[in-house]
């Protein structure tokens, strides 16, 4: 390879190359860290919520007649929902994962006033909650119908049994070994909760919460004018059933309205809107930056080809093939890019260390830098290809024709 | 051996056609030292460019070393230039960004020689033109005569069979021109075929054979004829 003389020739007019090298370095540093942020957001978005998102939707029934018998209304509704063909199961609940609104409680390992040791999202469900959410029960048992309580007004009634997530169990009982089933903890200072089952995963309604994996099912149905139903359909039937069910519930009782019909997928989109727009913005920024750098390379190479037209002709006269001329500019670009990329990689790591400390970003994955390198090398080579091809078409006769 | 038969070269632009060579025929044998003179615009450089495979001919045949040049593709032509032909130009044509060593190295790299072979040839040819102590100078740091010597070293390092020179002394004073001609004489004595275009009859006479070109055609003739033509042209 002819790296030696190319390098020495570049050294004679280093200014332009230095600027482009620097631009590549900055692009590299920004690209890598943008990737890191995007990757973090994407992995956050990639966490499963624990429910069967693709086939789940929710709606709310709001009664407007003052003294309606809410309990019978809910029973009728649930009966109807569960008997609708295509519906796997349905439950009345206060919230569901990704909804961004819900209930949480501080938890204690001992009764009495004191500092809580953990906290958890609360989902009030009956014994159909497990199947409706599509959760994986890894230990213990589901609620029995007898364990499900109805609560008409007071907030201070708590059932004594719960199903909790694995993550909550580990947080509550960090030193515990073996099954968590049978363990007891307390809410509200003195309401005991006995663990009857453990599920693998069920996210809290707030994806941004650090304790998002900690939640529990409480076997309680709250009777009020407002009830939220979560409905799980057979795969692929959600969209068909949604309007049907909305219609059916509306028609079944004229003293309430049905609203807030939304799919779990919609809820996910909304919950991660910030993250997905961040990814879009960063993609755009990286694309723009890379394009600008690519154009800079095209510009420098074009200028360099025009400036060296004569020497290209001389090289051709001395026996350079067209390929050799193209290769010359490719190698030249490779050298500039490599220097920029290496400096950029160092900058990128420095910037990442800073961001990890300042913004608690997760450190770079090992493959981000090699990927960014590959992208920038490719951009450089593609950008220089046009000018290089033009250079190879310079006539060797230029060596004798112009002075 | 170089053999051109009825070679024509026409330059076409949108509005004009220039017949730079017409029915140009010439044979140069191995080991000759041929000078080419003629009025400005008569086609000397055009002839040399075609002889050196820098330009295509429009019609006619050209054989170099028994090969029909018109049948070669661009890559093959590049290789012939690289292996068989050395060029010396009026304006030296050294690459300004490269030092003397790297300049002489250029054709050798295209030839694909190994590093030690290149180094040997570079040092040897630069030594021959008497610039052994200037290897790391840039062209701009040398006098015109020295630059032309480097160009000669570059042309010779690949040991070409043919050396083509277009006004090699055009930018040099008489002393330097003389010494360059001495050098060419030595090179020719060592077996390299030389074709040299020049304006100066005094230099042309140092060649073994003189060719006079006029209106794109060869007219072998006496120096008086040259003078008369040039005065007329
Ligand atoms: N690329 C070109 N396009 C058009 N016409 C050209 C081109 N190159 C040369 N010519 C014309 O061809 C003719 C021969 O030119 P050439 O350079 O061979 O002359 P020359 O004998 O070398 O002249 P000089 O002694 O001035 O160097 C001239 O009329 C010139 O204008
Ligand atoms: Mg000329």
CSV table of N, CA, C and O in Angstrom, one decimal, chain A residues 251-345:
chain,number,residue,atom,x,y,z
A,251,UNK,N,-75.4,-0.2,25.3
A,251,UNK,CA,-76.8,-0.6,25.1
A,251,UNK,C,-77.4,-1.3,26.3
A,251,UNK,O,-78.6,-1.2,26.6
A,252,UNK,N,-76.5,-2.0,27.1
A,252,UNK,CA,-77.0,-2.8,28.2
A,252,UNK,C,-77.6,-2.0,29.3
A,252,UNK,O,-78.5,-2.4,30.1
A,253,UNK,N,-77.1,-0.8,29.5
A,253,UNK,CA,-77.6,0.0,30.6
A,253,UNK,C,-77.5,1.5,30.2
A,253,UNK,O,-76.4,2.0,30.0
A,254,UNK,N,-78.6,2.1,30.2
A,254,UNK,CA,-78.6,3.5,29.6
A,254,UNK,C,-78.3,4.5,30.7
A,254,UNK,O,-78.3,5.7,30.4
A,255,UNK,N,-78.0,4.1,31.9
A,255,UNK,CA,-77.8,5.0,33.0
A,255,UNK,C,-76.3,5.3,33.2
A,255,UNK,O,-75.9,5.8,34.3
A,256,UNK,N,-75.5,4.9,32.3
A,256,UNK,CA,-74.1,5.2,32.4
A,256,UNK,C,-73.6,5.4,31.0
A,256,UNK,O,-74.3,5.0,30.0
A,257,UNK,N,-72.4,5.9,30.9
A,257,UNK,CA,-71.8,6.1,29.6
A,257,UNK,C,-70.5,5.3,29.6
A,257,UNK,O,-69.9,5.1,30.6
A,258,UNK,N,-70.1,4.9,28.3
A,258,UNK,CA,-68.8,4.2,28.2
A,258,UNK,C,-67.8,5.1,27.5
A,258,UNK,O,-68.1,5.8,26.5
A,259,UNK,N,-66.7,5.2,28.2
A,259,UNK,CA,-65.7,6.1,27.6
A,259,UNK,C,-64.3,5.6,27.8
A,259,UNK,O,-64.1,4.5,28.4
A,260,UNK,N,-63.3,6.4,27.4
A,260,UNK,CA,-61.9,6.1,27.6
A,260,UNK,C,-61.6,4.7,27.0
A,260,UNK,O,-60.9,3.9,27.7
A,261,UNK,N,-62.1,4.4,25.9
A,261,UNK,CA,-61.7,3.1,25.2
A,261,UNK,C,-60.3,3.3,24.7
A,261,UNK,O,-60.1,4.1,23.8
A,262,UNK,N,-59.4,2.4,25.2
A,262,UNK,CA,-58.1,2.5,24.6
A,262,UNK,C,-57.4,1.2,24.7
A,262,UNK,O,-57.7,0.3,25.6
A,263,UNK,N,-56.5,0.9,23.8
A,263,UNK,CA,-55.8,-0.3,23.8
A,263,UNK,C,-54.5,-0.2,24.6
A,263,UNK,O,-54.0,0.9,24.9
A,264,UNK,N,-54.0,-1.3,25.0
A,264,UNK,CA,-52.8,-1.3,25.8
A,264,UNK,C,-51.7,-0.8,24.9
A,264,UNK,O,-50.7,-0.1,25.4
A,265,UNK,N,-51.8,-1.1,23.6
A,265,UNK,CA,-50.8,-0.6,22.7
A,265,UNK,C,-50.8,0.9,22.6
A,265,UNK,O,-49.7,1.6,22.6
A,266,UNK,N,-52.0,1.5,22.6
A,266,UNK,CA,-52.1,3.0,22.7
A,266,UNK,C,-51.4,3.5,23.9
A,266,UNK,O,-50.7,4.5,23.9
A,267,UNK,N,-51.7,2.9,25.0
A,267,UNK,CA,-51.2,3.3,26.3
A,267,UNK,C,-49.7,3.3,26.3
A,267,UNK,O,-49.0,4.2,26.8
A,268,UNK,N,-49.1,2.2,25.6
A,268,UNK,CA,-47.7,2.1,25.6
A,268,UNK,C,-47.1,3.2,24.7
A,268,UNK,O,-46.1,3.9,25.1
A,269,UNK,N,-47.8,3.5,23.6
A,269,UNK,CA,-47.3,4.6,22.7
A,269,UNK,C,-47.2,5.9,23.5
A,269,UNK,O,-46.2,6.6,23.5
A,270,UNK,N,-48.3,6.1,24.3
A,270,UNK,CA,-48.4,7.4,25.0
A,270,UNK,C,-47.3,7.4,26.2
A,270,UNK,O,-46.7,8.4,26.4
A,271,UNK,N,-47.2,6.3,26.8
A,271,UNK,CA,-46.3,6.2,28.0
A,271,UNK,C,-44.9,6.4,27.6
A,271,UNK,O,-44.1,7.0,28.3
A,272,UNK,N,-44.5,6.0,26.4
A,272,UNK,CA,-43.1,6.1,25.9
A,272,UNK,C,-43.0,7.2,24.9
A,272,UNK,O,-42.0,7.2,24.1
A,273,UNK,N,-43.9,8.1,24.8
A,273,UNK,CA,-43.9,9.2,23.8
A,273,UNK,C,-42.6,9.9,23.9
A,273,UNK,O,-41.9,10.2,22.9
A,274,UNK,N,-42.2,10.3,25.1
A,274,UNK,CA,-41.0,11.1,25.3
A,274,UNK,C,-39.8,10.3,24.8
A,274,UNK,O,-38.9,10.9,24.1
A,275,UNK,N,-39.7,9.0,25.1
A,275,UNK,CA,-38.6,8.2,24.7
A,275,UNK,C,-38.6,8.0,23.2
A,275,UNK,O,-37.5,8.2,22.6
A,276,UNK,N,-39.7,7.8,22.6
A,276,UNK,CA,-39.7,7.5,21.1
A,276,UNK,C,-39.4,8.8,20.4
A,276,UNK,O,-38.7,8.8,19.4
A,277,UNK,N,-39.9,10.0,20.9
A,277,UNK,CA,-39.5,11.2,20.2
A,277,UNK,C,-38.1,11.5,20.4
A,277,UNK,O,-37.4,12.0,19.5
A,278,UNK,N,-37.5,11.2,21.5
A,278,UNK,CA,-36.1,11.4,21.8
A,278,UNK,C,-35.3,10.6,20.7
A,278,UNK,O,-34.4,11.1,20.1
A,279,UNK,N,-35.7,9.4,20.5
A,279,UNK,CA,-35.1,8.5,19.5
A,279,UNK,C,-35.2,9.1,18.1
A,279,UNK,O,-34.2,9.2,17.4
A,280,UNK,N,-36.4,9.6,17.8
A,280,UNK,CA,-36.5,10.2,16.5
A,280,UNK,C,-35.6,11.4,16.3
A,280,UNK,O,-35.0,11.6,15.3
A,281,UNK,N,-35.6,12.3,17.3
A,281,UNK,CA,-34.8,13.5,17.2
A,281,UNK,C,-33.4,13.2,17.1
A,281,UNK,O,-32.7,13.7,16.2
A,282,UNK,N,-32.9,12.2,17.9
A,282,UNK,CA,-31.5,11.9,17.9
A,282,UNK,C,-31.1,11.2,16.5
A,282,UNK,O,-30.1,11.5,16.0
A,283,UNK,N,-32.1,10.4,16.0
A,283,UNK,CA,-31.8,9.8,14.7
A,283,UNK,C,-31.6,10.9,13.7
A,283,UNK,O,-30.7,10.9,12.8
A,284,UNK,N,-32.5,11.9,13.8
A,284,UNK,CA,-32.5,13.0,12.8
A,284,UNK,C,-31.1,13.8,13.0
A,284,UNK,O,-30.5,14.1,12.0
A,285,UNK,N,-30.8,14.0,14.2
A,285,UNK,CA,-29.5,14.8,14.5
A,285,UNK,C,-28.3,14.0,13.9
A,285,UNK,O,-27.5,14.6,13.2
A,286,UNK,N,-28.3,12.7,14.2
A,286,UNK,CA,-27.2,11.9,13.7
A,286,UNK,C,-27.1,11.9,12.2
A,286,UNK,O,-26.1,12.1,11.6
A,287,UNK,N,-28.3,11.7,11.6
A,287,UNK,CA,-28.4,11.7,10.2
A,287,UNK,C,-27.9,13.0,9.6
A,287,UNK,O,-27.1,13.0,8.6
A,288,UNK,N,-28.4,14.1,10.2
A,288,UNK,CA,-28.0,15.4,9.7
A,288,UNK,C,-26.5,15.6,9.8
A,288,UNK,O,-25.8,16.0,8.8
A,289,UNK,N,-26.0,15.3,11.0
A,289,UNK,CA,-24.6,15.5,11.2
A,289,UNK,C,-23.7,14.7,10.3
A,289,UNK,O,-22.7,15.1,9.7
A,290,UNK,N,-24.1,13.4,10.1
A,290,UNK,CA,-23.4,12.5,9.2
A,290,UNK,C,-23.5,13.0,7.8
A,290,UNK,O,-22.4,13.0,7.1
A,291,UNK,N,-24.6,13.6,7.4
A,291,UNK,CA,-24.8,14.1,6.0
A,291,UNK,C,-23.8,15.3,5.8
A,291,UNK,O,-23.2,15.4,4.8
A,292,UNK,N,-23.8,16.2,6.9
A,292,UNK,CA,-23.0,17.3,6.8
A,292,UNK,C,-21.5,16.9,6.6
A,292,UNK,O,-20.7,17.5,5.8
A,293,UNK,N,-21.1,16.0,7.5
A,293,UNK,CA,-19.7,15.5,7.4
A,293,UNK,C,-19.5,14.9,6.0
A,293,UNK,O,-18.4,15.1,5.5
A,294,UNK,N,-20.4,14.1,5.5
A,294,UNK,CA,-20.2,13.5,4.2
A,294,UNK,C,-20.0,14.6,3.2
A,294,UNK,O,-19.1,14.5,2.3
A,295,UNK,N,-20.9,15.6,3.3
A,295,UNK,CA,-20.7,16.7,2.3
A,295,UNK,C,-19.4,17.4,2.4
A,295,UNK,O,-18.8,17.8,1.4
A,296,UNK,N,-19.0,17.5,3.7
A,296,UNK,CA,-17.6,18.2,3.9
A,296,UNK,C,-16.6,17.3,3.2
A,296,UNK,O,-15.6,17.9,2.6
A,297,UNK,N,-16.7,16.0,3.3
A,297,UNK,CA,-15.7,15.2,2.7
A,297,UNK,C,-15.7,15.3,1.2
A,297,UNK,O,-14.7,15.4,0.5
A,298,UNK,N,-17.0,15.3,0.6
A,298,UNK,CA,-17.1,15.5,-0.8
A,298,UNK,C,-16.5,16.8,-1.2
A,298,UNK,O,-15.7,16.9,-2.2
A,299,UNK,N,-16.7,17.9,-0.5
A,299,UNK,CA,-16.2,19.2,-0.8
A,299,UNK,C,-14.7,19.2,-0.8
A,299,UNK,O,-14.0,19.6,-1.7
A,300,UNK,N,-14.1,18.6,0.3
A,300,UNK,CA,-12.6,18.6,0.4
A,300,UNK,C,-12.0,17.8,-0.7
A,300,UNK,O,-11.1,18.2,-1.3
A,301,UNK,N,-12.6,16.7,-1.0
A,301,UNK,CA,-12.1,15.8,-2.0
A,301,UNK,C,-12.2,16.4,-3.4
A,301,UNK,O,-11.3,16.4,-4.2
A,302,UNK,N,-13.3,17.1,-3.6
A,302,UNK,CA,-13.5,17.7,-4.9
A,302,UNK,C,-12.5,18.8,-5.1
A,302,UNK,O,-11.8,19.0,-6.2
A,303,UNK,N,-12.3,19.6,-4.0
A,303,UNK,CA,-11.3,20.7,-4.1
A,303,UNK,C,-9.9,20.1,-4.3
A,303,UNK,O,-9.1,20.6,-5.1
A,304,UNK,N,-9.6,19.0,-3.6
A,304,UNK,CA,-8.3,18.4,-3.7
A,304,UNK,C,-8.1,17.8,-5.1
A,304,UNK,O,-7.0,17.9,-5.6
A,305,UNK,N,-9.1,17.3,-5.7
A,305,UNK,CA,-9.0,16.7,-7.0
A,305,UNK,C,-8.7,17.8,-8.0
A,305,UNK,O,-7.9,17.8,-8.9
A,306,UNK,N,-9.5,18.9,-7.9
A,306,UNK,CA,-9.3,20.1,-8.8
A,306,UNK,C,-7.9,20.7,-8.7
A,306,UNK,O,-7.3,20.9,-9.7
A,307,UNK,N,-7.5,20.8,-7.4
A,307,UNK,CA,-6.2,21.4,-7.2
A,307,UNK,C,-5.0,20.5,-7.7
A,307,UNK,O,-4.0,21.0,-8.2
A,308,UNK,N,-5.3,19.2,-7.7
A,308,UNK,CA,-4.2,18.3,-8.1
A,308,UNK,C,-4.4,17.7,-9.5
A,308,UNK,O,-3.8,16.6,-9.8
A,309,UNK,N,-5.2,18.3,-10.3
A,309,UNK,CA,-5.5,17.8,-11.6
A,309,UNK,C,-4.2,17.5,-12.4
A,309,UNK,O,-4.1,16.4,-12.9
A,310,UNK,N,-3.3,18.4,-12.3
A,310,UNK,CA,-2.1,18.2,-13.1
A,310,UNK,C,-1.3,17.0,-12.6
A,310,UNK,O,-0.9,16.2,-13.4
A,311,UNK,N,-1.2,16.9,-11.3
A,311,UNK,CA,-0.4,15.8,-10.8
A,311,UNK,C,-1.1,14.4,-11.0
A,311,UNK,O,-0.4,13.4,-11.1
A,312,UNK,N,-2.4,14.5,-11.1
A,312,UNK,CA,-3.1,13.3,-11.4
A,312,UNK,C,-2.8,12.8,-12.8
A,312,UNK,O,-2.5,11.7,-13.1
A,313,UNK,N,-2.8,13.8,-13.7
A,313,UNK,CA,-2.3,13.6,-15.1
A,313,UNK,C,-0.9,13.0,-15.2
A,313,UNK,O,-0.6,12.1,-15.9
A,314,UNK,N,0.0,13.6,-14.4
A,314,UNK,CA,1.4,13.1,-14.3
A,314,UNK,C,1.4,11.7,-13.8
A,314,UNK,O,2.1,10.8,-14.4
A,315,UNK,N,0.6,11.4,-12.8
A,315,UNK,CA,0.6,10.0,-12.3
A,315,UNK,C,0.1,9.1,-13.3
A,315,UNK,O,0.7,8.0,-13.5
A,316,UNK,N,-0.9,9.5,-14.1
A,316,UNK,CA,-1.4,8.7,-15.1
A,316,UNK,C,-0.4,8.4,-16.2
A,316,UNK,O,-0.2,7.3,-16.7
A,317,UNK,N,0.4,9.5,-16.5
A,317,UNK,CA,1.4,9.4,-17.5
A,317,UNK,C,2.5,8.4,-17.1
A,317,UNK,O,3.1,7.7,-17.8
A,318,UNK,N,2.7,8.4,-15.8
A,318,UNK,CA,3.8,7.6,-15.2
A,318,UNK,C,3.3,6.2,-15.0
A,318,UNK,O,4.1,5.3,-14.5
A,319,UNK,N,2.1,5.9,-15.4
A,319,UNK,CA,1.6,4.5,-15.3
A,319,UNK,C,0.5,4.2,-14.4
A,319,UNK,O,0.2,3.0,-14.2
A,320,UNK,N,0.0,5.2,-13.7
A,320,UNK,CA,-1.1,4.9,-12.8
A,320,UNK,C,-2.4,4.5,-13.6
A,320,UNK,O,-2.7,5.1,-14.5
A,321,UNK,N,-3.0,3.4,-13.2
A,321,UNK,CA,-4.2,3.0,-13.8
A,321,UNK,C,-5.3,3.9,-13.2
A,321,UNK,O,-5.1,4.5,-12.1
A,322,UNK,N,-6.5,3.9,-13.8
A,322,UNK,CA,-7.6,4.6,-13.2
A,322,UNK,C,-7.9,4.1,-11.8
A,322,UNK,O,-8.2,4.9,-10.9
A,323,UNK,N,-7.8,2.8,-11.6
A,323,UNK,CA,-8.1,2.2,-10.3
A,323,UNK,C,-7.1,2.8,-9.3
A,323,UNK,O,-7.4,3.0,-8.2
A,324,UNK,N,-5.8,2.9,-9.7
A,324,UNK,CA,-4.8,3.4,-8.8
A,324,UNK,C,-5.1,4.8,-8.4
A,324,UNK,O,-4.9,5.2,-7.2
A,325,UNK,N,-5.7,5.6,-9.3
A,325,UNK,CA,-6.0,7.0,-8.9
A,325,UNK,C,-7.2,7.0,-7.9
A,325,UNK,O,-7.2,7.7,-6.9
A,326,UNK,N,-8.2,6.2,-8.2
A,326,UNK,CA,-9.3,6.1,-7.3
A,326,UNK,C,-8.8,5.7,-6.0
A,326,UNK,O,-9.2,6.2,-4.9
A,327,UNK,N,-8.0,4.7,-6.0
A,327,UNK,CA,-7.5,4.1,-4.7
A,327,UNK,C,-6.7,5.2,-3.9
A,327,UNK,O,-6.8,5.3,-2.7
A,328,UNK,N,-6.0,6.0,-4.6
A,328,UNK,CA,-5.2,7.1,-4.0
A,328,UNK,C,-6.2,7.9,-3.1
A,328,UNK,O,-5.9,8.2,-1.9
A,329,UNK,N,-7.3,8.4,-3.7
A,329,UNK,CA,-8.2,9.3,-2.9
A,329,UNK,C,-8.9,8.5,-1.9
A,329,UNK,O,-9.3,9.0,-0.8
A,330,UNK,N,-9.2,7.2,-2.1
A,330,UNK,CA,-9.9,6.4,-1.1
A,330,UNK,C,-8.9,6.2,0.1
A,330,UNK,O,-9.4,6.4,1.2
A,331,UNK,N,-7.7,6.0,-0.2
A,331,UNK,CA,-6.7,5.8,0.9
A,331,UNK,C,-6.6,7.1,1.7
A,331,UNK,O,-6.6,7.1,2.9
A,332,UNK,N,-6.5,8.2,0.9
A,332,UNK,CA,-6.3,9.5,1.6
A,332,UNK,C,-7.5,9.7,2.5
A,332,UNK,O,-7.3,10.1,3.7
A,333,UNK,N,-8.7,9.4,2.0
A,333,UNK,CA,-9.9,9.6,2.9
A,333,UNK,C,-9.9,8.7,4.1
A,333,UNK,O,-10.2,9.0,5.2
A,334,UNK,N,-9.4,7.5,3.8
A,334,UNK,CA,-9.3,6.5,4.9
A,334,UNK,C,-8.4,7.0,6.0
A,334,UNK,O,-8.7,6.8,7.2
A,335,UNK,N,-7.3,7.6,5.6
A,335,UNK,CA,-6.4,8.1,6.6
A,335,UNK,C,-7.0,9.2,7.4
A,335,UNK,O,-7.0,9.2,8.7
A,336,UNK,N,-7.6,10.2,6.7
A,336,UNK,CA,-8.3,11.3,7.4
A,336,UNK,C,-9.4,10.8,8.3
A,336,UNK,O,-9.5,11.1,9.5
A,337,UNK,N,-10.2,9.9,7.8
A,337,UNK,CA,-11.3,9.3,8.5
A,337,UNK,C,-10.8,8.6,9.8
A,337,UNK,O,-11.3,8.7,10.9
A,338,UNK,N,-9.8,7.8,9.6
A,338,UNK,CA,-9.3,7.0,10.7
A,338,UNK,C,-8.8,7.9,11.8
A,338,UNK,O,-9.1,7.6,13.0
A,339,UNK,N,-8.1,8.9,11.4
A,339,UNK,CA,-7.6,9.8,12.5
A,339,UNK,C,-8.8,10.4,13.2
A,339,UNK,O,-8.9,10.5,14.4
A,340,UNK,N,-9.7,11.0,12.4
A,340,UNK,CA,-10.9,11.6,13.0
A,340,UNK,C,-11.7,10.6,13.9
A,340,UNK,O,-12.1,10.9,15.0
A,341,UNK,N,-11.8,9.4,13.4
A,341,UNK,CA,-12.6,8.3,14.1
A,341,UNK,C,-11.9,8.0,15.4
A,341,UNK,O,-12.6,7.8,16.4
A,342,UNK,N,-10.6,7.8,15.4
A,342,UNK,CA,-9.9,7.5,16.6
A,342,UNK,C,-10.0,8.6,17.6
A,342,UNK,O,-10.3,8.3,18.8
A,343,UNK,N,-9.7,9.8,17.2
A,343,UNK,CA,-9.9,11.0,18.1
A,343,UNK,C,-11.3,11.0,18.6
A,343,UNK,O,-11.6,11.2,19.8
A,344,UNK,N,-12.2,10.8,17.6
A,344,UNK,CA,-13.7,10.8,18.0
A,344,UNK,C,-14.0,9.7,19.0
A,344,UNK,O,-14.8,10.0,19.9
A,345,UNK,N,-13.4,8.6,18.9
A,345,UNK,CA,-13.7,7.5,19.8
A,345,UNK,C,-13.3,7.9,21.2
A,345,UNK,O,-14.0,7.7,22.2
